[in-house]
Short mmCIF file of C-alpha atoms and ligand atoms in Angstrom, two decimals:
data_model
loop_
_atom_site.label_atom_id
_atom_site.label_comp_id
_atom_site.label_asym_id
_atom_site.label_seq_id
_atom_site.Cartn_x
_atom_site.Cartn_y
_atom_site.Cartn_z
CA MET A 1 40.70 36.97 -39.48
CA GLU A 2 40.46 33.56 -37.93
CA LYS A 3 37.04 32.45 -36.69
CA VAL A 4 37.04 30.47 -33.51
CA ILE A 5 33.82 28.78 -32.59
CA SER A 6 33.51 27.98 -28.92
CA ASP A 7 30.56 25.92 -27.77
CA ILE A 8 28.44 28.93 -26.96
CA GLY A 9 29.84 32.20 -28.25
CA ILE A 10 31.73 32.95 -31.42
CA ILE A 11 34.81 35.11 -31.32
CA SER A 12 36.79 36.12 -34.32
CA GLU A 13 40.38 36.70 -33.42
CA ASN A 14 42.98 38.86 -34.96
CA GLU A 15 46.43 37.97 -33.66
CA ASN A 16 48.41 40.80 -32.14
CA SER A 17 45.51 43.09 -31.64
CA LYS A 18 42.62 43.38 -29.28
CA ASP A 19 40.19 43.80 -32.15
CA ASN A 20 38.21 40.71 -31.24
CA MET A 21 34.55 40.35 -31.99
CA LEU A 22 31.89 38.58 -29.96
CA VAL A 23 28.49 37.54 -31.32
CA SER A 24 25.35 36.58 -29.42
CA ARG A 25 24.37 32.92 -29.47
CA ASP A 26 21.09 31.23 -30.41
CA CYS A 27 18.68 30.93 -27.54
CA ASP A 28 14.99 30.43 -28.27
CA THR A 29 12.59 30.44 -25.33
CA GLY A 30 9.56 31.40 -27.37
CA LYS A 31 9.77 35.16 -26.90
CA LYS A 32 8.23 37.46 -29.51
CA ARG A 33 11.34 39.21 -30.82
CA LYS A 34 14.96 38.39 -31.56
CA LEU A 35 18.07 40.29 -30.52
CA TYR A 36 21.39 40.05 -32.35
CA ILE A 37 24.31 41.68 -30.55
CA GLU A 38 27.83 42.02 -31.90
CA SER A 39 30.63 43.42 -29.74
CA TYR A 40 34.07 44.91 -30.30
CA GLY A 41 36.83 46.25 -28.11
CA CYS A 42 37.96 45.16 -24.69
CA GLN A 43 36.71 42.52 -22.31
CA MET A 44 34.76 45.18 -20.44
CA ASN A 45 32.69 45.81 -23.54
CA PHE A 46 32.06 42.08 -23.89
CA SER A 47 30.93 42.01 -20.26
CA ASP A 48 28.61 44.91 -20.93
CA SER A 49 27.02 43.01 -23.82
CA GLU A 50 26.21 40.26 -21.32
CA ILE A 51 24.50 42.85 -19.12
CA VAL A 52 22.59 44.27 -22.10
CA THR A 53 21.46 40.77 -23.07
CA SER A 54 20.29 40.18 -19.52
CA ILE A 55 18.29 43.43 -19.52
CA LEU A 56 16.63 42.70 -22.87
CA LYS A 57 15.90 39.06 -22.06
CA LYS A 58 13.66 40.31 -19.28
CA GLU A 59 11.72 42.13 -21.97
CA ASP A 60 10.44 40.40 -25.05
CA PHE A 61 13.74 39.27 -26.59
CA ASP A 62 15.44 35.96 -27.31
CA THR A 63 18.96 36.00 -28.79
CA THR A 64 20.14 34.88 -32.21
CA SER A 65 23.57 34.40 -33.78
CA GLN A 66 22.31 35.51 -37.21
CA SER A 67 21.72 39.18 -37.88
CA GLU A 68 19.34 38.30 -40.77
CA LYS A 69 16.95 36.73 -38.26
CA ALA A 70 16.97 39.63 -35.80
CA ASP A 71 14.36 42.27 -35.05
CA LEU A 72 16.88 44.30 -33.06
CA ILE A 73 20.53 44.55 -34.12
CA LEU A 74 22.89 46.05 -31.57
CA ILE A 75 26.55 46.76 -32.14
CA ASN A 76 28.64 47.38 -29.03
CA THR A 77 31.49 49.55 -30.20
CA CYS A 78 35.07 50.52 -29.42
CA SER A 79 36.80 53.86 -30.07
CA ILE A 80 40.28 53.04 -28.85
CA ARG A 81 41.95 53.32 -32.27
CA GLU A 82 40.72 54.71 -35.55
CA ARG A 83 40.65 51.27 -37.09
CA ALA A 84 38.22 50.03 -34.41
CA GLU A 85 35.74 52.73 -35.44
CA GLN A 86 36.26 51.98 -39.13
CA THR A 87 35.33 48.34 -38.50
CA VAL A 88 32.06 49.48 -36.93
CA ARG A 89 31.24 51.77 -39.86
CA ASN A 90 31.82 48.86 -42.25
CA ARG A 91 29.45 46.72 -40.23
CA LEU A 92 26.82 49.47 -40.26
CA ASN A 93 27.07 49.52 -44.07
CA HIS A 94 26.46 45.81 -44.06
CA PHE A 95 23.40 46.17 -41.81
CA ASN A 96 22.18 48.91 -44.12
CA SER A 97 21.75 46.37 -46.91
CA LEU A 98 19.79 44.15 -44.51
CA LYS A 99 17.55 47.04 -43.56
CA LYS A 100 16.75 47.73 -47.20
CA LYS A 101 15.22 44.27 -47.41
CA ARG A 102 13.55 44.52 -44.00
CA PRO A 103 12.85 48.14 -43.04
CA ASP A 104 11.20 47.02 -39.77
CA ILE A 105 14.45 46.06 -38.07
CA THR A 106 15.93 48.37 -35.45
CA VAL A 107 19.67 49.10 -35.52
CA GLY A 108 21.36 50.43 -32.39
CA VAL A 109 24.89 51.51 -31.54
CA LEU A 110 26.11 50.93 -27.97
CA GLY A 111 29.39 51.44 -26.16
CA CYS A 112 32.31 53.77 -26.56
CA MET A 113 31.67 55.05 -30.07
CA ALA A 114 28.07 55.81 -29.10
CA GLU A 115 29.36 57.80 -26.14
CA ARG A 116 32.01 59.61 -28.17
CA LEU A 117 29.74 60.67 -31.05
CA LYS A 118 26.37 60.82 -29.29
CA SER A 119 23.53 62.05 -31.52
CA LYS A 120 26.07 62.91 -34.25
CA LEU A 121 25.99 59.20 -35.03
CA LEU A 122 22.35 59.54 -36.11
CA GLU A 123 23.37 62.17 -38.65
CA GLU A 124 26.49 60.37 -39.84
CA GLU A 125 24.95 56.91 -40.08
CA LYS A 126 21.40 57.25 -41.34
CA ILE A 127 20.40 53.66 -40.61
CA VAL A 128 21.01 54.00 -36.88
CA ASP A 129 17.81 54.27 -34.80
CA LEU A 130 19.28 54.00 -31.34
CA VAL A 131 22.43 55.37 -29.64
CA VAL A 132 23.15 54.22 -26.07
CA GLY A 133 26.24 54.96 -23.98
CA PRO A 134 27.88 52.51 -21.51
CA ASP A 135 26.10 53.87 -18.43
CA ALA A 136 22.60 53.98 -19.92
CA TYR A 137 21.83 50.31 -20.62
CA ARG A 138 19.08 50.14 -17.99
CA ASP A 139 17.18 52.58 -20.18
CA LEU A 140 17.30 50.24 -23.22
CA PRO A 141 13.75 48.80 -22.91
CA ASN A 142 12.36 52.32 -22.79
CA LEU A 143 14.54 53.49 -25.69
CA VAL A 144 13.56 50.50 -27.81
CA ASN A 145 9.90 51.39 -27.15
CA LYS A 146 10.53 54.90 -28.38
CA VAL A 147 11.95 53.52 -31.62
CA ASP A 148 8.92 51.24 -31.92
CA GLU A 149 6.79 54.36 -31.74
CA GLY A 150 8.65 55.79 -34.70
CA HIS A 151 11.26 58.03 -33.03
CA LYS A 152 15.03 57.95 -32.93
CA ALA A 153 16.36 57.41 -29.38
CA VAL A 154 19.57 58.54 -27.69
CA ASN A 155 20.86 58.19 -24.11
CA THR A 156 24.54 58.89 -23.52
CA PHE A 157 24.26 60.06 -19.93
CA LEU A 158 27.42 59.15 -17.99
CA SER A 159 26.85 58.20 -14.37
CA ARG A 160 29.05 58.52 -11.30
CA GLU A 161 27.32 55.57 -9.66
CA GLU A 162 26.16 52.98 -12.15
CA THR A 163 27.94 49.61 -11.73
CA TYR A 164 25.10 47.26 -12.82
CA ALA A 165 25.88 45.43 -9.56
CA ASP A 166 22.44 43.83 -9.32
CA ILE A 167 22.24 42.53 -12.89
CA THR A 168 23.26 38.92 -13.49
CA PRO A 169 24.96 38.85 -16.89
CA VAL A 170 23.85 36.31 -19.52
CA ARG A 171 27.16 34.64 -20.41
CA LEU A 172 27.69 34.99 -24.16
CA ASN A 173 31.34 34.14 -24.59
CA SER A 174 31.56 31.20 -22.33
CA ASN A 175 33.28 27.85 -22.30
CA GLY A 176 31.48 27.14 -19.01
CA VAL A 177 34.81 27.14 -17.14
CA THR A 178 36.14 30.70 -17.18
CA ALA A 179 34.19 33.94 -16.77
CA PHE A 180 34.77 37.66 -16.33
CA ILE A 181 33.38 39.83 -13.55
CA SER A 182 33.44 43.62 -13.83
CA ILE A 183 34.52 45.10 -10.51
CA MET A 184 34.64 48.75 -11.50
CA ARG A 185 33.78 51.10 -14.35
CA GLY A 186 35.31 54.19 -15.89
CA CYS A 187 38.80 55.59 -15.56
CA ASP A 188 40.19 58.69 -13.84
CA ASN A 189 43.68 58.51 -15.26
CA MET A 190 43.72 60.71 -18.35
CA CYS A 191 46.62 59.09 -20.20
CA SER A 192 47.05 61.67 -22.97
CA PHE A 193 46.55 59.24 -25.88
CA CYS A 194 43.44 57.55 -24.50
CA VAL A 195 39.77 58.05 -25.27
CA VAL A 196 38.46 55.79 -22.46
CA PRO A 197 38.02 58.49 -19.76
CA PHE A 198 35.74 60.32 -22.23
CA THR A 199 33.74 57.28 -23.30
CA ARG A 200 33.46 55.52 -19.95
CA GLY A 201 33.34 58.41 -17.50
CA ARG A 202 34.53 58.62 -13.92
CA GLU A 203 35.92 55.68 -12.06
CA ARG A 204 33.61 53.89 -9.62
CA SER A 205 33.93 50.59 -7.78
CA ARG A 206 31.29 47.94 -7.39
CA ASP A 207 30.04 46.63 -4.06
CA PRO A 208 32.41 43.78 -3.01
CA GLU A 209 29.53 41.69 -1.68
CA SER A 210 27.86 41.66 -5.09
CA ILE A 211 31.19 40.61 -6.64
CA VAL A 212 31.63 37.74 -4.18
CA ARG A 213 28.01 36.70 -4.75
CA GLU A 214 28.51 36.62 -8.52
CA ALA A 215 31.73 34.60 -8.15
CA ARG A 216 30.03 32.10 -5.81
CA ASP A 217 27.15 31.72 -8.19
CA LEU A 218 29.56 31.02 -11.07
CA LEU A 219 31.34 28.40 -8.96
CA ASP A 220 27.99 26.71 -8.19
CA ARG A 221 27.28 26.63 -11.93
CA GLY A 222 30.53 24.77 -12.63
CA TYR A 223 32.88 27.65 -13.44
CA ARG A 224 36.44 27.24 -12.14
CA GLU A 225 38.13 30.53 -12.99
CA ILE A 226 37.09 34.15 -12.78
CA THR A 227 38.85 37.26 -14.01
CA LEU A 228 38.17 40.50 -12.14
CA LEU A 229 37.93 43.28 -14.68
CA GLY A 230 38.56 47.01 -14.66
CA GLN A 231 40.58 49.62 -16.57
CA ASN A 232 42.72 50.02 -13.49
CA VAL A 233 41.89 47.31 -10.95
CA ASP A 234 44.56 48.37 -8.47
CA SER A 235 42.71 51.58 -7.75
CA TYR A 236 39.58 49.63 -6.79
CA LYS A 237 38.18 51.22 -3.67
CA TRP A 238 34.68 50.72 -2.42
CA SER A 239 33.31 52.58 0.54
CA PRO A 240 29.97 52.05 2.29
CA ASN A 241 27.17 54.18 0.84
CA SER A 242 29.22 55.02 -2.23
CA ASP A 243 26.78 53.14 -4.41
CA LEU A 244 23.51 54.03 -2.79
CA HIS A 245 21.39 56.67 -4.40
CA GLY A 246 20.03 59.90 -2.92
CA ARG A 247 17.71 59.41 0.03
CA ALA A 248 18.80 55.84 0.72
CA ARG A 249 22.22 57.19 1.53
CA ILE A 250 20.88 59.06 4.53
CA GLU A 251 18.40 56.46 5.71
CA ARG A 252 20.67 53.42 5.57
CA ALA A 253 23.88 54.10 7.44
CA ASP A 254 26.25 51.33 6.39
CA GLU A 255 28.59 49.82 8.94
CA ARG A 256 30.77 47.99 6.45
CA LYS A 257 34.35 49.12 5.98
CA VAL A 258 36.26 50.48 2.99
CA VAL A 259 37.60 47.68 0.75
CA ASN A 260 40.71 48.08 -1.42
CA PHE A 261 41.87 45.81 -4.23
CA ALA A 262 44.17 43.61 -2.12
CA GLU A 263 41.27 43.03 0.29
CA LEU A 264 38.83 42.29 -2.52
CA LEU A 265 41.29 39.76 -3.98
CA GLU A 266 41.49 38.04 -0.62
CA MET A 267 37.68 37.96 -0.24
CA VAL A 268 37.30 36.35 -3.65
CA ALA A 269 40.23 33.95 -3.19
CA LYS A 270 38.68 32.64 0.04
CA ILE A 271 35.45 31.54 -1.68
CA ASP A 272 36.95 28.18 -2.67
CA PRO A 273 40.51 26.92 -3.25
CA GLY A 274 39.25 25.26 -6.45
CA LEU A 275 38.20 28.60 -7.93
CA ARG A 276 41.05 30.35 -9.72
CA ILE A 277 41.27 34.13 -9.67
CA ARG A 278 42.80 36.42 -12.29
CA PHE A 279 42.55 40.18 -12.74
CA SER A 280 43.19 42.81 -15.39
CA THR A 281 44.39 45.56 -15.97
CA SER A 282 47.02 46.70 -13.46
CA HIS A 283 48.37 50.23 -13.70
CA PRO A 284 52.08 50.45 -12.78
CA LYS A 285 51.46 53.52 -10.64
CA ASP A 286 48.85 51.79 -8.49
CA ILE A 287 49.83 48.15 -8.04
CA THR A 288 51.02 47.71 -4.45
CA ASP A 289 53.25 45.20 -2.67
CA ASP A 290 50.14 44.40 -0.65
CA VAL A 291 48.53 43.03 -3.81
CA LEU A 292 51.69 41.05 -4.64
CA TYR A 293 51.82 39.53 -1.13
CA THR A 294 48.12 38.63 -1.31
CA MET A 295 48.83 36.87 -4.62
CA LYS A 296 51.65 34.98 -2.96
CA ARG A 297 49.52 33.90 0.01
CA PHE A 298 46.79 32.27 -2.08
CA ASP A 299 47.60 29.39 -4.42
CA ASN A 300 44.38 29.98 -6.31
CA ILE A 301 45.29 33.57 -7.27
CA CYS A 302 47.05 33.09 -10.58
CA LYS A 303 50.64 34.30 -10.81
CA TYR A 304 50.16 36.56 -13.78
CA ILE A 305 50.07 40.36 -14.09
CA HIS A 306 49.14 42.46 -17.10
CA LEU A 307 51.19 45.59 -16.45
CA PRO A 308 51.08 47.83 -19.53
CA ALA A 309 54.21 49.98 -19.86
CA GLN A 310 53.19 51.80 -23.12
CA SER A 311 56.78 53.07 -23.54
CA GLY A 312 60.21 52.46 -22.04
CA ASN A 313 61.27 56.09 -22.12
CA SER A 314 60.60 58.52 -19.28
CA ARG A 315 60.16 61.61 -21.47
CA VAL A 316 57.57 59.82 -23.62
CA LEU A 317 55.87 58.41 -20.52
CA LYS A 318 55.60 61.94 -19.18
CA MET A 319 54.01 63.15 -22.41
CA MET A 320 51.65 60.20 -22.21
CA ASN A 321 50.76 61.33 -18.68
CA ARG A 322 51.32 57.82 -17.37
CA THR A 323 52.62 59.39 -14.10
CA TYR A 324 55.51 56.93 -13.69
CA SER A 325 59.06 56.87 -15.06
CA ARG A 326 61.09 54.07 -16.58
CA LYS A 327 62.86 53.72 -13.23
CA TRP A 328 59.59 53.39 -11.31
CA TYR A 329 58.33 50.78 -13.78
CA ILE A 330 61.55 48.79 -13.44
CA GLN A 331 61.17 48.85 -9.65
CA LYS A 332 57.67 47.36 -10.04
CA ILE A 333 59.07 44.57 -12.22
CA ASP A 334 61.76 43.97 -9.58
CA SER A 335 59.15 43.78 -6.80
CA ILE A 336 57.12 41.25 -8.79
CA ARG A 337 60.19 39.10 -9.39
CA THR A 338 61.30 39.37 -5.74
CA ILE A 339 57.91 38.60 -4.21
CA LEU A 340 56.45 36.21 -6.79
CA GLY A 341 59.54 34.80 -8.49
CA GLU A 342 60.77 34.40 -12.05
CA GLU A 343 57.85 32.21 -13.00
CA CYS A 344 55.20 34.89 -12.53
CA GLY A 345 53.77 35.74 -15.95
CA ILE A 346 53.98 39.40 -16.94
CA SER A 347 52.54 41.00 -20.07
CA SER A 348 52.37 44.52 -21.42
CA ASP A 349 50.77 46.92 -23.89
CA MET A 350 53.14 48.99 -26.03
CA ILE A 351 52.50 51.96 -28.30
CA ALA A 352 54.88 52.57 -31.22
CA GLY A 353 55.46 56.07 -32.59
CA PHE A 354 53.75 58.29 -30.02
CA CYS A 355 54.06 62.05 -30.74
CA THR A 356 57.71 63.23 -30.99
CA GLU A 357 59.15 59.78 -30.11
CA THR A 358 62.76 59.61 -31.34
CA GLU A 359 64.70 56.57 -32.49
CA GLU A 360 66.62 56.48 -29.20
CA GLU A 361 63.39 56.63 -27.22
CA HIS A 362 61.96 53.79 -29.28
CA LYS A 363 65.08 51.77 -28.44
CA ASP A 364 64.33 52.40 -24.75
CA THR A 365 61.03 50.58 -25.28
CA ILE A 366 62.87 47.61 -26.76
CA SER A 367 65.39 47.55 -23.89
CA LEU A 368 62.60 47.75 -21.30
CA MET A 369 60.97 44.74 -22.93
CA GLU A 370 64.23 42.88 -22.56
CA TYR A 371 64.52 43.88 -18.91
CA ALA A 372 60.95 42.94 -18.06
CA GLN A 373 60.99 39.64 -20.00
CA TYR A 374 57.31 39.84 -20.91
CA ASP A 375 55.62 36.56 -21.72
CA PHE A 376 53.57 38.39 -24.32
CA SER A 377 52.42 41.89 -25.24
CA TYR A 378 49.67 43.69 -27.08
CA MET A 379 51.43 46.07 -29.44
CA PHE A 380 49.95 49.01 -31.31
CA ILE A 381 50.77 51.90 -33.60
CA TYR A 382 49.81 55.23 -32.04
CA SER A 383 46.43 56.31 -33.39
CA GLU A 384 45.40 59.90 -32.66
CA ARG A 385 41.94 60.11 -31.10
CA PRO A 386 39.77 63.21 -31.37
CA GLY A 387 39.31 65.15 -28.14
CA THR A 388 42.15 63.48 -26.21
CA PRO A 389 44.81 65.63 -24.48
CA ALA A 390 47.45 64.37 -26.95
CA GLU A 391 45.32 65.43 -29.90
CA LYS A 392 44.91 68.89 -28.41
CA LYS A 393 48.48 69.44 -27.25
CA PHE A 394 50.87 67.47 -29.46
CA GLN A 395 51.52 66.84 -33.11
CA ASP A 396 51.14 63.33 -34.39
CA ASP A 397 54.45 63.78 -36.17
CA VAL A 398 56.01 60.32 -36.46
CA PRO A 399 55.51 59.23 -40.09
CA LEU A 400 53.29 56.16 -40.57
CA GLU A 401 56.15 54.23 -42.19
CA THR A 402 58.35 54.86 -39.14
CA LYS A 403 55.54 53.84 -36.77
CA LYS A 404 55.07 50.61 -38.69
CA ARG A 405 58.77 49.82 -38.69
CA ARG A 406 59.03 50.50 -34.97
CA LEU A 407 55.99 48.33 -34.31
CA ASN A 408 57.56 45.51 -36.30
CA GLU A 409 60.74 45.79 -34.27
CA ILE A 410 58.72 45.67 -31.05
CA ILE A 411 56.81 42.60 -32.29
CA ALA A 412 60.02 40.84 -33.34
CA LYS A 413 61.57 41.51 -29.94
CA GLN A 414 58.48 40.22 -28.17
CA GLN A 415 58.47 37.01 -30.21
CA GLU A 416 62.08 36.40 -29.33
CA ILE A 417 61.39 36.95 -25.61
CA SER A 418 58.17 34.88 -25.66
CA LEU A 419 60.02 31.93 -27.13
CA ALA A 420 62.87 32.22 -24.62
CA ARG A 421 60.39 32.49 -21.73
CA ASN A 422 58.39 29.47 -22.99
CA LYS A 423 61.57 27.40 -23.35
CA LYS A 424 62.13 27.90 -19.63
CA ASP A 425 58.82 26.13 -19.00
CA VAL A 426 59.87 22.98 -20.88
CA ASN A 427 60.63 19.89 -18.75
CA LYS A 428 58.54 21.32 -15.92
CA VAL A 429 55.15 20.21 -14.60
CA HIS A 430 52.37 22.82 -14.79
CA LYS A 431 48.96 22.78 -13.14
CA VAL A 432 46.48 23.44 -15.94
CA LEU A 433 42.76 24.19 -15.82
CA ILE A 434 41.18 22.55 -18.89
CA GLU A 435 39.09 25.02 -20.91
CA GLY A 436 38.11 22.79 -23.82
CA VAL A 437 39.20 21.16 -27.04
CA SER A 438 42.33 22.59 -28.66
CA LYS A 439 41.79 25.01 -31.53
CA ARG A 440 44.17 22.97 -33.66
CA SER A 441 43.00 19.40 -33.19
CA GLY A 442 40.04 17.56 -31.71
CA GLU A 443 42.48 15.01 -30.27
CA HIS A 444 43.96 17.62 -27.96
CA LEU A 445 42.66 19.66 -25.06
CA GLN A 446 43.82 23.09 -24.01
CA GLY A 447 43.90 25.17 -20.90
CA ARG A 448 46.16 27.65 -19.15
CA ASN A 449 48.72 27.43 -16.41
CA SER A 450 48.84 29.89 -13.54
CA ALA A 451 51.06 32.26 -15.56
CA ASN A 452 48.31 32.48 -18.21
CA LYS A 453 50.14 30.47 -20.87
CA VAL A 454 48.13 28.25 -23.19
CA VAL A 455 49.02 24.58 -22.72
CA VAL A 456 48.00 21.89 -25.25
CA PHE A 457 48.07 18.14 -24.52
CA PRO A 458 46.50 14.85 -25.70
CA ARG A 459 42.88 14.44 -24.72
CA LYS A 460 42.88 10.98 -23.10
CA ASN A 461 39.77 10.88 -20.89
CA HIS A 462 40.21 14.28 -19.33
CA GLU A 463 37.38 16.75 -19.25
CA LYS A 464 36.76 20.45 -19.45
CA GLY A 465 36.81 22.10 -16.01
CA GLN A 466 39.33 19.63 -14.49
CA TYR A 467 42.73 20.58 -13.12
CA VAL A 468 45.52 18.39 -14.52
CA ASP A 469 49.30 18.26 -14.12
CA VAL A 470 50.97 18.60 -17.49
CA LEU A 471 54.63 17.86 -18.17
CA VAL A 472 55.64 20.35 -20.85
CA THR A 473 57.87 18.78 -23.48
CA ASP A 474 57.92 21.40 -26.24
CA CYS A 475 56.82 24.95 -27.05
CA THR A 476 56.22 27.59 -29.72
CA THR A 477 56.19 31.37 -29.20
CA ALA A 478 52.53 31.20 -28.18
CA THR A 479 51.91 27.72 -26.76
CA LEU A 480 53.29 25.11 -24.39
CA ILE A 481 52.90 21.51 -25.55
CA GLY A 482 52.98 18.51 -23.23
CA LYS A 483 51.24 15.46 -21.73
CA THR A 484 49.27 14.89 -18.55
CA ILE A 485 50.90 12.94 -15.77
CA ASN A 486 47.90 12.29 -13.51
N1 SAH B 1 43.35 50.62 -18.89
C1 SAH B 1 44.33 49.94 -19.61
C2 SAH B 1 44.27 50.09 -21.09
C3 SAH B 1 43.02 50.10 -21.84
S1 SAH B 1 43.17 50.43 -23.56
C4 SAH B 1 45.68 50.46 -19.17
O1 SAH B 1 45.79 51.54 -18.67
O2 SAH B 1 46.64 49.78 -19.41
C5 SAH B 1 44.21 49.12 -24.09
C6 SAH B 1 45.47 49.56 -24.75
O3 SAH B 1 45.21 50.23 -25.96
C7 SAH B 1 46.31 50.55 -23.98
O4 SAH B 1 47.06 49.96 -22.97
C8 SAH B 1 47.18 51.15 -25.05
O5 SAH B 1 48.35 50.41 -25.24
C9 SAH B 1 46.31 51.03 -26.28
N2 SAH B 1 45.85 52.35 -26.72
C10 SAH B 1 45.03 53.18 -26.06
N3 SAH B 1 44.85 54.33 -26.77
C11 SAH B 1 45.58 54.18 -27.90
C12 SAH B 1 45.81 55.02 -29.02
N4 SAH B 1 45.28 56.23 -29.11
N5 SAH B 1 46.62 54.55 -30.02
C13 SAH B 1 47.17 53.33 -29.92
N6 SAH B 1 46.98 52.50 -28.89
C14 SAH B 1 46.20 52.91 -27.88
FE1 SF4 B 2 43.21 54.78 -20.89
FE2 SF4 B 2 45.15 55.28 -19.19
FE3 SF4 B 2 42.70 54.85 -18.28
FE4 SF4 B 2 44.10 52.84 -19.30
S1 SF4 B 2 44.61 53.99 -17.46
S2 SF4 B 2 41.98 53.33 -19.73
S3 SF4 B 2 45.24 53.83 -20.94
S4 SF4 B 2 43.36 56.56 -19.52
FE1 F3S B 3 37.45 50.20 -26.62
FE2 F3S B 3 35.87 51.35 -24.92
FE3 F3S B 3 37.15 49.14 -24.24
S1 F3S B 3 37.23 52.37 -26.31
S2 F3S B 3 39.01 49.28 -25.44
S3 F3S B 3 35.62 49.32 -25.80
S4 F3S B 3 36.65 50.84 -22.92
#
C-alpha cells in the first residue's frame, strides 16, 4: 500500500481497487475530547465521515490523525467485498491492543458493515462499544453519551428520508480545490451481486437548493471543482415535499417543481463558469441523452462518464440483474461518442468470474472493453456477499484460480487500451485544473483534464486552483506528461 499525504487528509491507495482509506486530520480548537475517524469504501462513505465529523465537532470533539491520542475511535466501514470486511476486522484487532492500554477509549463501527451486521458486531468483536448505520449519524451524540454511561449503543435504523441536507461537512480529504457533494443516498437497483441496497437502504434524492448552496459555498471558499455523488446519479429525482417530515408536509405546500438529474446538472453548472462539475456513478439503464446534451452545452461540465458495465455478456448481465443487455450498453457508448465525441472520457467497473460465467462469456467482457475504449476501469474478482440475491439463488462456482486469471486478462486488456487512449492525447493542448504538487516530484504539479486524466507538468510559478493549458508531450498508462503554454 502506498501512502499519499495530501496537505490535509491522508489517503492510502491501493492501485486497481477502491480499497482506499481516509484518516481524520489534526484540528485542535481546545475541545475536551478527541475523535479519530478512519474510513474505507467508496467516496460516499468518505463524504459521510465528513458529515459525522461535522456532527461531533458541534459536541465536545476535536479531530486527531493519531488513533493513540483519541478518546473516540470510529471506523467507517465497507462491505462491498469480503476483503473490505477483513481489513476492518484487522483494524479492530489493532484497536483492541490500544484499548488494553487505555480501557477508557470508545470504539465505534459506522457505515455499511455496521448496517449489515447490526448488534451481531457487538458479539463478534468484543471491543466494539458503538454500532451506527449510515442513516443514523444524527443520533451519534446521544449514542456516545450512552456509552459514556457504561452501556453499549446501537442504531442501524434505515430511513426513507434522511439526506443530511442541512449539515455542512467538515472536509477531511481535501486539497482545497476539489470536493464531493452527495446528492442522493441509497439504491433501489438490486443488482444480484451487490450488498449496497441492504446497507444503504432505499434511494432518496436531496433538495437541489441545498446542493446548489453547498456548491456555491465551496466556490466562495476557493474550491474550483465539485463531484456530485450517488450510487446511481442518473435516477436523481427530487420532488417538493419529498424531504419534509410528517406534519410539515401538510402545512407547507411547496410550489417548486420536480427536478431530474439533467436539470440539477444545469442548475449547478450555472453557478459559475469557473466551477467545474463532475458526477459519479452513472447507471447504463438510466443515463439519458438529455444528460449528454446538458454536458455538451456547458463547458464547465467535465466530459467524463463513469459507466460501469460489470460484464460484456447479456446472459451474465441478466443474472446480475443489471436490467440492460450488451446491445443496450453499446448503444449508450455510441450515444456518448456521437453527442460528446471521441475525447469524452469513459470508465467502467468489471467483475471477473461471476456465478456460472463461461470462458466465452468472459471473452465478451474483453471485447466490450475494446469496443468501449475505456480510459480506465476498476476491476474486481466476484466476491459472494451474504444475503444478496446472487448468494441466495446462484452457486459461486467459478474456481478462484479461474477468477484470478480472468481478472488478470481484463487488467492487461485495460492497460493496453489506457495506453492507446493516452497516446491519442499526446501533441494536444489540454485545459487542466491544478490540484497540487505531483506525487512523484516536488518540481512538478498535477491536475486533471476534462476527461479526468491526471496530467503532470513542471511547476514554474503556477499555483494550486489555477486553470492552465498544458501541451501533452508524453504519457504512461496512467498519466499524461507535458508543459504549460500560458
Ligand atoms: N453504484 C455503482 C457501484 C457501487 S459498488 C454502480 O452501480 O455502478 C462499486 C463496484 O463494486 C461495482 O460497480 C462492482 O463492480 C463492484 N462490486 C459490487 N459488488 C461486488 C461483489 N460482490 N464482488 C465483486 N465486486 C463487486
Ligand atoms: Fe449496487 Fe447495482 Fe446499486 Fe450499484 S446500482 S449500488 S451495483 S445495486
Ligand atoms: Fe462499500 Fe458501502 Fe460504499 S459497501 S462501496 S462503503 S456504499
